[in-house]
Coordinates of C-alpha atoms and ligand atoms in Angstrom, one line a residue:
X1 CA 5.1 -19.8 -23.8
X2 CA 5.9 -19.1 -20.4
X3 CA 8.1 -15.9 -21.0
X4 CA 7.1 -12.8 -18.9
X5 CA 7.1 -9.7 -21.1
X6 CA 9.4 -6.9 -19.6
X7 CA 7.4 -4.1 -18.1
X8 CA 9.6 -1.9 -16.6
X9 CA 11.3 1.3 -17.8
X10 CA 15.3 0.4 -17.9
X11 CA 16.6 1.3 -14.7
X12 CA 19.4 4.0 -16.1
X13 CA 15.7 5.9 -17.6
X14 CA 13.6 5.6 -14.3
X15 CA 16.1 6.7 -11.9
X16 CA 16.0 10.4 -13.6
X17 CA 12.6 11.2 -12.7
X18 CA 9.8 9.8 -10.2
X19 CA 7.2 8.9 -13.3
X20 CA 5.9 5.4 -12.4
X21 CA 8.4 2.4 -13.3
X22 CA 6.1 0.0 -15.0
X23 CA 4.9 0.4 -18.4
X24 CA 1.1 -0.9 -19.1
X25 CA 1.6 -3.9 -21.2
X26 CA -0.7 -4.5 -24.6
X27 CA -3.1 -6.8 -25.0
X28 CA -0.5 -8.5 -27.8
X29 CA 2.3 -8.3 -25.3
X30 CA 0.0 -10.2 -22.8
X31 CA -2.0 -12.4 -25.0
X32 CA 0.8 -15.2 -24.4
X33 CA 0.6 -15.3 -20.3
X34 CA -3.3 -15.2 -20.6
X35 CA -3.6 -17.6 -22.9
X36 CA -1.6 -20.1 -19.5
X37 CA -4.6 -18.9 -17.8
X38 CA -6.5 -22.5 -18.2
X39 CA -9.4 -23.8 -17.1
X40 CA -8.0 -24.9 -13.7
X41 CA -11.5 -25.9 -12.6
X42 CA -11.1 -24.0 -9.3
X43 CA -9.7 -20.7 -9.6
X44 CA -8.1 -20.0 -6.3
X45 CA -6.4 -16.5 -7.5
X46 CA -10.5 -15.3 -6.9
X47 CA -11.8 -17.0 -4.4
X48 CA -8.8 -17.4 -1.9
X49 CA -6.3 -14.8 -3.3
X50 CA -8.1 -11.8 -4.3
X51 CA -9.2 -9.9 -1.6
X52 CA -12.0 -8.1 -3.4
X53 CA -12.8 -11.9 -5.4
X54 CA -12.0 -10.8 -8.4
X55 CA -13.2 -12.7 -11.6
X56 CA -9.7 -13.6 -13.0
X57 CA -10.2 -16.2 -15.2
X58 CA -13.0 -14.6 -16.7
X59 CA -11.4 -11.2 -17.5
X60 CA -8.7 -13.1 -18.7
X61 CA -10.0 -14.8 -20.7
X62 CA -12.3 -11.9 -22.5
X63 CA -9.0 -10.2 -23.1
X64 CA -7.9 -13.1 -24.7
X65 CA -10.8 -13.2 -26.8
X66 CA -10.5 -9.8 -28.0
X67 CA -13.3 -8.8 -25.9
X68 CA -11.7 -5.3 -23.3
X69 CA -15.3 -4.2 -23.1
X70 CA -16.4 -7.2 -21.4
X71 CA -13.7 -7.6 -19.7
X72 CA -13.7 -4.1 -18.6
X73 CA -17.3 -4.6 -17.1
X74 CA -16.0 -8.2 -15.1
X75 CA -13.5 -6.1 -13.6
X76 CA -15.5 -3.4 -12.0
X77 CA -18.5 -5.7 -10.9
X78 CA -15.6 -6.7 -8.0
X79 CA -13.5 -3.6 -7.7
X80 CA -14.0 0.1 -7.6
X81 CA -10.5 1.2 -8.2
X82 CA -8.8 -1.5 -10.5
X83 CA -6.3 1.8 -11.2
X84 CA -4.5 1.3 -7.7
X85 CA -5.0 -2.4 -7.0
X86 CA -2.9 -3.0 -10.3
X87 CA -0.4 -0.7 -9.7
X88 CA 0.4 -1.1 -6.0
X89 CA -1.1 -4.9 -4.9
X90 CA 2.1 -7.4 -4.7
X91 CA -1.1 -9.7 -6.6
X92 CA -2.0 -12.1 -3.4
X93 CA -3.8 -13.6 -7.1
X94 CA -0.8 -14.1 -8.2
X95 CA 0.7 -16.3 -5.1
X96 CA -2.3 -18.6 -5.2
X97 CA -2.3 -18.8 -9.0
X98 CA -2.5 -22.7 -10.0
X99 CA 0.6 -21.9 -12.7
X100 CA 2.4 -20.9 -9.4
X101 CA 2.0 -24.6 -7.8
X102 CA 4.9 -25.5 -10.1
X103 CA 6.0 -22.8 -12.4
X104 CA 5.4 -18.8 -12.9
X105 CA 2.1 -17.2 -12.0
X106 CA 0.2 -15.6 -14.5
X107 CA 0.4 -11.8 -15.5
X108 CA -2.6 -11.0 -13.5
X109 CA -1.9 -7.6 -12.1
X110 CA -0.9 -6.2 -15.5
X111 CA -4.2 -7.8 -17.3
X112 CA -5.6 -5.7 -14.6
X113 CA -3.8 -2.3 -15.4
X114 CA -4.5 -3.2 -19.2
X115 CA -8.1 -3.4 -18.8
X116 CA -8.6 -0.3 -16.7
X117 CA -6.4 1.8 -18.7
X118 CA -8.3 0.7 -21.6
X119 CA -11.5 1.5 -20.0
X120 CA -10.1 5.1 -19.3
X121 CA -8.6 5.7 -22.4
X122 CA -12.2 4.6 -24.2
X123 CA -14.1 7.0 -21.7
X124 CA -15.7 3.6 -20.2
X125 CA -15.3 4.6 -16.9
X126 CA -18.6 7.1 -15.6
X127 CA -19.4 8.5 -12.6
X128 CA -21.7 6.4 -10.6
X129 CA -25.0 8.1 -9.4
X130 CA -27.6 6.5 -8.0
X131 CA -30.7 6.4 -9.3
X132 CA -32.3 8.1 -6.0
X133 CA -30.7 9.2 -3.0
X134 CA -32.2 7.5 0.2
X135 CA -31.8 10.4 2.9
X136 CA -29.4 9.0 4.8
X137 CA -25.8 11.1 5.4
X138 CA -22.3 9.5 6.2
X139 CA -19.4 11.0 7.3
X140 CA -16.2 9.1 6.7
X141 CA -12.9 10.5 8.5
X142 CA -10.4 9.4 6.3
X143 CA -10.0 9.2 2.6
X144 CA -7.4 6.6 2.4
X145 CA -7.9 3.4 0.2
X146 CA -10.1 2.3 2.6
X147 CA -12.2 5.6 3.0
X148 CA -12.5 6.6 -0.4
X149 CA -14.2 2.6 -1.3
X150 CA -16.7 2.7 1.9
X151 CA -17.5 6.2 0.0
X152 CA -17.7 5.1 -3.0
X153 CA -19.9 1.9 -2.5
X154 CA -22.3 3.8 0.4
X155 CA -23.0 6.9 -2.1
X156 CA -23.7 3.8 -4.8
X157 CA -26.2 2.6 -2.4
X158 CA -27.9 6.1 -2.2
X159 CA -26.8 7.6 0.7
X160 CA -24.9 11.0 0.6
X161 CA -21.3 11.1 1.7
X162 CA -19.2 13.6 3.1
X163 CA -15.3 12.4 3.1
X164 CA -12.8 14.7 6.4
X165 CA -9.8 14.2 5.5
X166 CA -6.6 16.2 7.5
X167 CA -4.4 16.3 4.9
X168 CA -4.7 18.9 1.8
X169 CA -5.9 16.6 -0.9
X170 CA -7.4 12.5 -0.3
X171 CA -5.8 9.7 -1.0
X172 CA -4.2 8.4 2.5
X173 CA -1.1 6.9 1.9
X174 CA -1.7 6.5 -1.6
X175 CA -0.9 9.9 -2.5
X176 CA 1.4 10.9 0.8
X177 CA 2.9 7.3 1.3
X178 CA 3.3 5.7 -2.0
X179 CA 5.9 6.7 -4.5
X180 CA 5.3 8.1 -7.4
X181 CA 7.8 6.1 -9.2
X182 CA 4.7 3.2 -8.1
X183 CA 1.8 5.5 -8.6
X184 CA 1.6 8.8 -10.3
X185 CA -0.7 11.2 -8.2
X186 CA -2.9 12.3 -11.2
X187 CA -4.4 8.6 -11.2
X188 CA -5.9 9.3 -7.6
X189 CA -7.0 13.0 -9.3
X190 CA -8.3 11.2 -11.9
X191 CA -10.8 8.8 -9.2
X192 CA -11.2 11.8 -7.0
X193 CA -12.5 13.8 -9.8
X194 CA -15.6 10.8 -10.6
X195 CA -16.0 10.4 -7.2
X196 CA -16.8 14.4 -6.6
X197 CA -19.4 14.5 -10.2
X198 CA -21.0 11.4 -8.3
X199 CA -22.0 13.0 -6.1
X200 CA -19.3 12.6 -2.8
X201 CA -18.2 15.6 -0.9
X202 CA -15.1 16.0 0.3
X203 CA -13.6 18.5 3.2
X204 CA -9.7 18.2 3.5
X205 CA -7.7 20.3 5.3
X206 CA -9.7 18.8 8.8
X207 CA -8.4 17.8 11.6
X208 CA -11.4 15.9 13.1
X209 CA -10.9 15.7 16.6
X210 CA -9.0 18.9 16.7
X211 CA -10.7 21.4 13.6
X212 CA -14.2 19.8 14.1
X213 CA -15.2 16.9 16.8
X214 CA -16.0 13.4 16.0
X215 CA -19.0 13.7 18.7
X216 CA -20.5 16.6 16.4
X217 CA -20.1 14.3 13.3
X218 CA -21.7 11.4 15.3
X219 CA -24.8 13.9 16.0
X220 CA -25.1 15.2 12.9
X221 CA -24.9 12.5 10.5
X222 CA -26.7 9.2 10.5
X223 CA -23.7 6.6 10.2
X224 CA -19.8 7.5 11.1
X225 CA -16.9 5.5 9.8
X226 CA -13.4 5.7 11.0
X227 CA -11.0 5.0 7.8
X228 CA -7.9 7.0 10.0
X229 CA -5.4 4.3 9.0
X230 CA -2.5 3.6 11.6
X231 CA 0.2 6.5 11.3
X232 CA 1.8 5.5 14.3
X233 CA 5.6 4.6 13.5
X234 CA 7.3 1.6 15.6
X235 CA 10.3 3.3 17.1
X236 CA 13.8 1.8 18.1
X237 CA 15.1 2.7 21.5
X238 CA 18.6 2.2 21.5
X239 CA 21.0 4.3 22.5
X240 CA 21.6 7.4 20.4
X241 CA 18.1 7.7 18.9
X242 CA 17.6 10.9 19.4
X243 CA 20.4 12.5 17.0
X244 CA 19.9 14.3 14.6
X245 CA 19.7 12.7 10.7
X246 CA 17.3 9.6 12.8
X247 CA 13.6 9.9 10.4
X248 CA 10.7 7.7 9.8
X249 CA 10.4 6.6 6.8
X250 CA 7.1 7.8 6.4
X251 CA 7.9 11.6 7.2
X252 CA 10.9 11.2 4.5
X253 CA 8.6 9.4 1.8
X254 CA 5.8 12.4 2.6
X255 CA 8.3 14.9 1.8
X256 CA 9.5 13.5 -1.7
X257 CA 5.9 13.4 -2.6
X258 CA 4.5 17.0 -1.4
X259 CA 7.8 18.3 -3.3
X260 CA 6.7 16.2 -6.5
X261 CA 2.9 17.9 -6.5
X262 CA 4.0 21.0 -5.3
X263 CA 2.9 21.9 -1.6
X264 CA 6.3 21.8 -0.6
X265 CA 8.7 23.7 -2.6
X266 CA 11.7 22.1 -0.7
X267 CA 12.8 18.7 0.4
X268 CA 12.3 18.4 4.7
X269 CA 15.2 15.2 4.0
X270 CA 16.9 15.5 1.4
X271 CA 19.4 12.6 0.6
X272 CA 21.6 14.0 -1.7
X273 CA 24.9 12.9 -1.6
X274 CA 24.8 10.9 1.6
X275 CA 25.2 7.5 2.9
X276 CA 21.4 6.6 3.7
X277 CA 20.9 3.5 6.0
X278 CA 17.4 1.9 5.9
X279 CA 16.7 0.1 9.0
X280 CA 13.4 -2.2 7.9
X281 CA 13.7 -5.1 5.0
X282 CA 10.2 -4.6 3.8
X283 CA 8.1 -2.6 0.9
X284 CA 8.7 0.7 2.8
X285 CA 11.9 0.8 2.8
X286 CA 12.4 -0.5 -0.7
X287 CA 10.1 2.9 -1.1
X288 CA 12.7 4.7 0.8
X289 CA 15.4 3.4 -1.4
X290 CA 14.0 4.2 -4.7
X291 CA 13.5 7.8 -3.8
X292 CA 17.0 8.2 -2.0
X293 CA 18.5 6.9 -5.6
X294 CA 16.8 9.1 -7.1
X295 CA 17.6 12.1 -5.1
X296 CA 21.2 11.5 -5.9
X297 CA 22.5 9.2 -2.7
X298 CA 26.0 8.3 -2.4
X299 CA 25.0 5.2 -1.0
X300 CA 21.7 3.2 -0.3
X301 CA 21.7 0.6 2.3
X302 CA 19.3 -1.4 4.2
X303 CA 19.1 -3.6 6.6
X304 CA 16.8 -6.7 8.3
X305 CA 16.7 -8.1 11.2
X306 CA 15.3 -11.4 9.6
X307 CA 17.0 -13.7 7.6
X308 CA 17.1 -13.3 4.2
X309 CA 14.2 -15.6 2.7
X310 CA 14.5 -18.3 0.1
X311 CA 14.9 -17.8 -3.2
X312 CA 12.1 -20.9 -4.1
X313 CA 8.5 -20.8 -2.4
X314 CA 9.5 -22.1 1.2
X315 CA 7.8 -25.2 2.8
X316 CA 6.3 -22.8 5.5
X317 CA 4.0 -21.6 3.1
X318 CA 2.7 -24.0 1.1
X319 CA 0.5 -23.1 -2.3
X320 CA -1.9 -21.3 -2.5
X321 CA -0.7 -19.5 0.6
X322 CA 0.9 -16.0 -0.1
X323 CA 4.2 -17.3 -0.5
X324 CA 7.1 -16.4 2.0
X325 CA 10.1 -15.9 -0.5
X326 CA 12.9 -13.0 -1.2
X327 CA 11.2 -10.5 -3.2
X328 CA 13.3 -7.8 -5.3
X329 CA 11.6 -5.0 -6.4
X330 CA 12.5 -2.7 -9.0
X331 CA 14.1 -0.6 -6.4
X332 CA 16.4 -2.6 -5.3
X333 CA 17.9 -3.2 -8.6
X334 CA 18.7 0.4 -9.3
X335 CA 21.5 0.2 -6.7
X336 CA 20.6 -1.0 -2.8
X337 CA 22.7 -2.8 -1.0
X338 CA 20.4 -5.6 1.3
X339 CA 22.2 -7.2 4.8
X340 CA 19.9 -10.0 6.4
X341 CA 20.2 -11.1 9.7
X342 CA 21.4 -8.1 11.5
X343 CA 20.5 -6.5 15.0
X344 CA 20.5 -2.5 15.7
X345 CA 22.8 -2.1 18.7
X346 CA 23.3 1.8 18.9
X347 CA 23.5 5.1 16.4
X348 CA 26.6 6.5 16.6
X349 CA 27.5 10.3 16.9
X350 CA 29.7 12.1 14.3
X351 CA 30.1 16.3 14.6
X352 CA 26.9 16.6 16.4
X353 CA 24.9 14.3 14.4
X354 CA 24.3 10.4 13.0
X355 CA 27.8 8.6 11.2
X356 CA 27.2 5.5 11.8
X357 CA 25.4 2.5 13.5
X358 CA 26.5 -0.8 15.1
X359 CA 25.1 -3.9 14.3
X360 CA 25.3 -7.1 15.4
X361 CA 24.7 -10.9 13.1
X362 CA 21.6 -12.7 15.1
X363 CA 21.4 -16.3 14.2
X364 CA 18.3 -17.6 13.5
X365 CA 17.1 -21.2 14.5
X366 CA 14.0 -22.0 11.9
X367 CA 10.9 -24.6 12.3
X368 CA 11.7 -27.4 10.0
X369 CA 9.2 -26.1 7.4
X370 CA 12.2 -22.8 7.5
X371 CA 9.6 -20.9 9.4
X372 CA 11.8 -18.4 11.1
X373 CA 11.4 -18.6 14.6
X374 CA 13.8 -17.4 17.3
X375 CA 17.6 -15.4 17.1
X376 CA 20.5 -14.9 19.2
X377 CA 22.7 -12.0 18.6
X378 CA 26.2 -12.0 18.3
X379 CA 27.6 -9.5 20.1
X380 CA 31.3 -11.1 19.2
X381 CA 30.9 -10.0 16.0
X382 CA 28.9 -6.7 16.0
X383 CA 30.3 -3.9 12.7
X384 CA 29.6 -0.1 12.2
X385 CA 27.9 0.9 8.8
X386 CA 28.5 4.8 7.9
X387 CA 25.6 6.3 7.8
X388 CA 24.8 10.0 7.1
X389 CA 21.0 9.8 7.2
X390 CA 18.9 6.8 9.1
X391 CA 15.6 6.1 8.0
X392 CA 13.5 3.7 10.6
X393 CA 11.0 1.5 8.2
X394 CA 9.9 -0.6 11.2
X395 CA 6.3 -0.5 10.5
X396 CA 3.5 1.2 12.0
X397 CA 2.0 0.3 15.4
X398 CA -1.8 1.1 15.6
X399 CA -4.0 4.5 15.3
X400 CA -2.8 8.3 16.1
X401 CA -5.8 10.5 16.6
X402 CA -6.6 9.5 20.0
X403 CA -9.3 12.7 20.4
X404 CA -10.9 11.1 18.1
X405 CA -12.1 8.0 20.7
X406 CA -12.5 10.3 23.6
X407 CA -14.4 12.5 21.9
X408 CA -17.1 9.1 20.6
X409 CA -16.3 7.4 24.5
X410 CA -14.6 4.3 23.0
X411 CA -11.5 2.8 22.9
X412 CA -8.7 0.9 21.0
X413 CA -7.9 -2.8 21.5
X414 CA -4.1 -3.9 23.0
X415 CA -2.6 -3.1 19.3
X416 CA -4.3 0.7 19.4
X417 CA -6.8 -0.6 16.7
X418 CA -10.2 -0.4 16.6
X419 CA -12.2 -3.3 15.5
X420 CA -15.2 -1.0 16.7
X421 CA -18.5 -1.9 15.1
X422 CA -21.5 -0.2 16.5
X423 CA -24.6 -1.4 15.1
X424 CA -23.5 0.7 12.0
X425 CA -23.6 4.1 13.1
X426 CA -19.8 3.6 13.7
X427 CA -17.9 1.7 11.8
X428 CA -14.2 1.5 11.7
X429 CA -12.7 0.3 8.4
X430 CA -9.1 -0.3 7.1
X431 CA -5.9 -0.5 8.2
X432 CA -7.2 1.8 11.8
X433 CA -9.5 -1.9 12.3
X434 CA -7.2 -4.9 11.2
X435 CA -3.8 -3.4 11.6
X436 CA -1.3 -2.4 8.4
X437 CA -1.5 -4.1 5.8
X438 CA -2.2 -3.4 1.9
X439 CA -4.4 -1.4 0.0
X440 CA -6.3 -3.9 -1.6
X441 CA -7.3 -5.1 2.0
X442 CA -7.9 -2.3 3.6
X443 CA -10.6 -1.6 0.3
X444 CA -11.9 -5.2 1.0
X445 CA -13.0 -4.4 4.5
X446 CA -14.6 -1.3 3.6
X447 CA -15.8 -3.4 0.7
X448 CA -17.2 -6.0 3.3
X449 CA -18.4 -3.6 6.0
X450 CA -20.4 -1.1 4.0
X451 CA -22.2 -4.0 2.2
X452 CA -23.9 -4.4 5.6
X453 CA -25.5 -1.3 5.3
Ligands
FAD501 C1 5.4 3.9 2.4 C2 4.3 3.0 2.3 C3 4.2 2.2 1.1 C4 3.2 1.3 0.9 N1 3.1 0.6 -0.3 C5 2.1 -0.2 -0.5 C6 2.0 -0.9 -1.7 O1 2.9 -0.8 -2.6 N2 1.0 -1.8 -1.9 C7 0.0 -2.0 -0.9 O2 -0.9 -2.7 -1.1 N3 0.1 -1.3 0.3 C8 1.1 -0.5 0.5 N4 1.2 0.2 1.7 C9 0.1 0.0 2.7 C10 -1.1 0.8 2.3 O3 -0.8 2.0 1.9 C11 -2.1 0.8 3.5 O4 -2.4 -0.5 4.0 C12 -3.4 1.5 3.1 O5 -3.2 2.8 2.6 C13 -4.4 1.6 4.3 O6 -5.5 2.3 3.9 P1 -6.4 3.1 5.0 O7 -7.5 3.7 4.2 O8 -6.8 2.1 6.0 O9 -5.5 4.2 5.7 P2 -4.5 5.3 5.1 O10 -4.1 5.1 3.7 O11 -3.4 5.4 6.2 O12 -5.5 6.6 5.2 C14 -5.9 7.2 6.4 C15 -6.3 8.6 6.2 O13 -6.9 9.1 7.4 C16 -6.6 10.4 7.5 N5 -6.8 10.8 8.9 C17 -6.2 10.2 10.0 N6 -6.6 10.9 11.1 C18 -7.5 11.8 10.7 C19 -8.2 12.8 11.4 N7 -8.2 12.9 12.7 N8 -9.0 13.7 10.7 C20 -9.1 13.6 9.3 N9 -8.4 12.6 8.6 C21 -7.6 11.8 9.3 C22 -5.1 10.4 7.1 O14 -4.6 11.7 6.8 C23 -5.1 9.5 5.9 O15 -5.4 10.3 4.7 C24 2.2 1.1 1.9 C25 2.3 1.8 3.1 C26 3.3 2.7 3.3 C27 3.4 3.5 4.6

């Protein structure tokens, strides 16, 4: 049976509050995907998909047998923090799944939240201390997916692990970036709270840099690593950027999600009742459309610049490559309008502040795989969509805290990253090293880097 069990909340339900969409499936309601899971002789969801090389077939198949507690223990030999990876991963598994060469992947990423929630719920999941402490320190800035897994696997190892973090509680962009309506907050509490009776300090509220110098760190511990993520936004500088209603989409998401835990007791942006344009096709600004519906919107749009992809796995990328195809996620079924193919020409000014913004069509020549390749705008044919509030989801272009590298004497590459490795006393892990990307990558290069020591 190739039928994929429903596992999100209907949409009329979800769009009331910010709890996470997705239900976590049974083992009954997932017994008939897992059971596809065959015995495809090489499993390229674990060795060339997952990040982390998770043993997919395996725990798949001991939940098929009935068997959570070993599957439980398969799970965690590969990855600290199944509890995000299987909430917020778009399952690189999945794409390279050998059902997916011809039909629908298997349910991998909600076997994953099963068996994880399971292991919760039966108190399976302990602290990790180890069994002695080798008398080394580490100070990690940053405790972002990437921070919080190099702390987790160094204070494993038996070293003892102090996390800086300058925002008020850790988590990175999991808890400041990331929706709840994709992951409730109390699931990072939940990790923070093993992490802290394992034994890992951490200090938020820090500025290093600014509150306390990277230089002192480096004196004062015996290894450093940078896990300080890339928080610079990618701008657009056309005409009429700097009026007011223009955010990032970061700045707007932040606010949603210090309202929903209760730092901030009002919304910074608030989108209610306006006509929000998105400029930026991808994941953060579906983000940005989820909360805007949910704060009441008149109208959620957003735009792309590229074309709109292909319904079917496109020749450009091939199985088992991470396929390039249109991807609709929950929240752009609870009311987005998507444009392809469109060029940001100006904002427009309306009673001292954004109404609108003219856009061009750009016509796209492709590679004859459909690769995407080159456009031409058409200024001919250029439209104005109303728009009360603009958020910019453009990406992020390398690292912020720049006192940071003066203060150590070194510096970031072309793309303001810092593939910095210095014989292990620093270390720079994470999205701040290979550039933004995902969670469950930025926890396999900590993964990766901290196995070195
Ligand atoms: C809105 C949004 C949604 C996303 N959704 C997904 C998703 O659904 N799935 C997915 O896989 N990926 C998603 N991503 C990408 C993912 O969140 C990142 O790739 C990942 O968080 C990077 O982890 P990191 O640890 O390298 O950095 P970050 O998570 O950015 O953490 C860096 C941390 O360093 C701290 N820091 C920086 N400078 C200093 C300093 N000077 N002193 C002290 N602390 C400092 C920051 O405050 C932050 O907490 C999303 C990204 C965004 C922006």
């Amino acid at each position: 049976m190739n039928k994929k069990p429903e596992v999100y909340r209907p949409a009329n339900e979800r769009v009331q509050d910010f709890n996470e969409v997705e239900k976590v499936l049974t083992q009954n309601e997932l017994l008939a995907q897992l059971q596809r899971c065959h015995n495809c002789g090489i499993p390229f969801c674990h060795g060339y998909g997952c990040p982390l090389g998770n043993l997919i077939p395996e725990f798949n198949l001991a939940v098929a047998n009935n068997d959570l507690r070993l599957a439980w223990n398969l799970l965690s030999e590969s990855s600290f923090f199944p509890e995000f990876t299987s909430r917020v991963c778009p399952a690189l598994c999945e794409g390279s799944c050998c059902c997916n060469i011809d039909g629908d992947a298997v349910t991998i990423r909600q076997c994953e939240k099963m068996i994880i929630e399971t292991a919760f719920a039966n108190n399976w999941v302990k602290p990790v201390v180890p069994n002695e402490r080798n008398g080394k320190t580490v100070a990690i800035i940053g405790s972002g997916p990437s921070g919080l897994y190099a702390a987790e696997n160094l204070n494993r190892k038996g070293y003892t692990v102090t996390v800086f973090e300058a925002n008020h509680r850790p988590g990175g962009l999991l808890r400041y970036g990331i929706p709840d309506f994709k992951l409730e907050k109390h699931i990072i509490d939940r990790r923070i709270d093993l992490m802290e009776r394992s034994g890992v300090s951490f200090i938020c509220d820090t500025v290093v840099g600014k509150d306390i110098s990277a230089s002192y760190l480096k004196r004062h511990y015996d290894h450093l690593i940078l896990a300080i993520g890339t928080a610079q936004a990618r701008d657009l500088a056309v005409p009429g950027r700097d009026l007011q209603g223009i955010y990032f989409a970061l700045d707007y998401l932040q606010g949603q999600n210090k309202v929903n835990c209760g730092e901030l007791s009002k919304l910074p942006i608030d989108a209610h009742g306006k006509d929000v344009l998105i400029i930026g096709g991808g994941d953060t600004g579906s983000d940005c459309a989820g909360t805007a519906v949910r704060q009441g919107a008149k109208s959620v749009t957003q735009i792309e610049i590229m074309p709109q992809p292909p319904e079917q796995r496109s020749l450009s990328t091939p199985w088992p490559q991470w396929p390039y195809i249109l991807r609709t996620s929950s929240s752009h079924k609870e009311g987005c309008q998507r444009l392809w193919s469109l060029s940001t020409l100006r904002f427009i000014e309306k009673n001292g502040a954004v109404g609108g913004v003219e856009v061009c069509p750009v016509n796209w020549s492709c590679s004859k795989e459909g690769k995407p390749l080159r456009f031409e705008q058409d200024l001919h044919n250029s439209k104005i969509i109303k728009a009360d509030i603009v958020l910019l989801a453009l990406g992020f272009c390398g690292i912020k805290a720049t006192e940071i590298l003066s203060q150590l004497n070194i510096d970031h590459n072309e793309r303001k990253l810092l593939p910095y490795y210095n014989q292990l006393q620093v270390v720079a892990v994470g999205d701040c090293a290979n550039g933004a990307s995902l969670v469950v990558k930025a926890m396999a290069d900590a993964q990766q880097k901290t196995n070195l020591y």
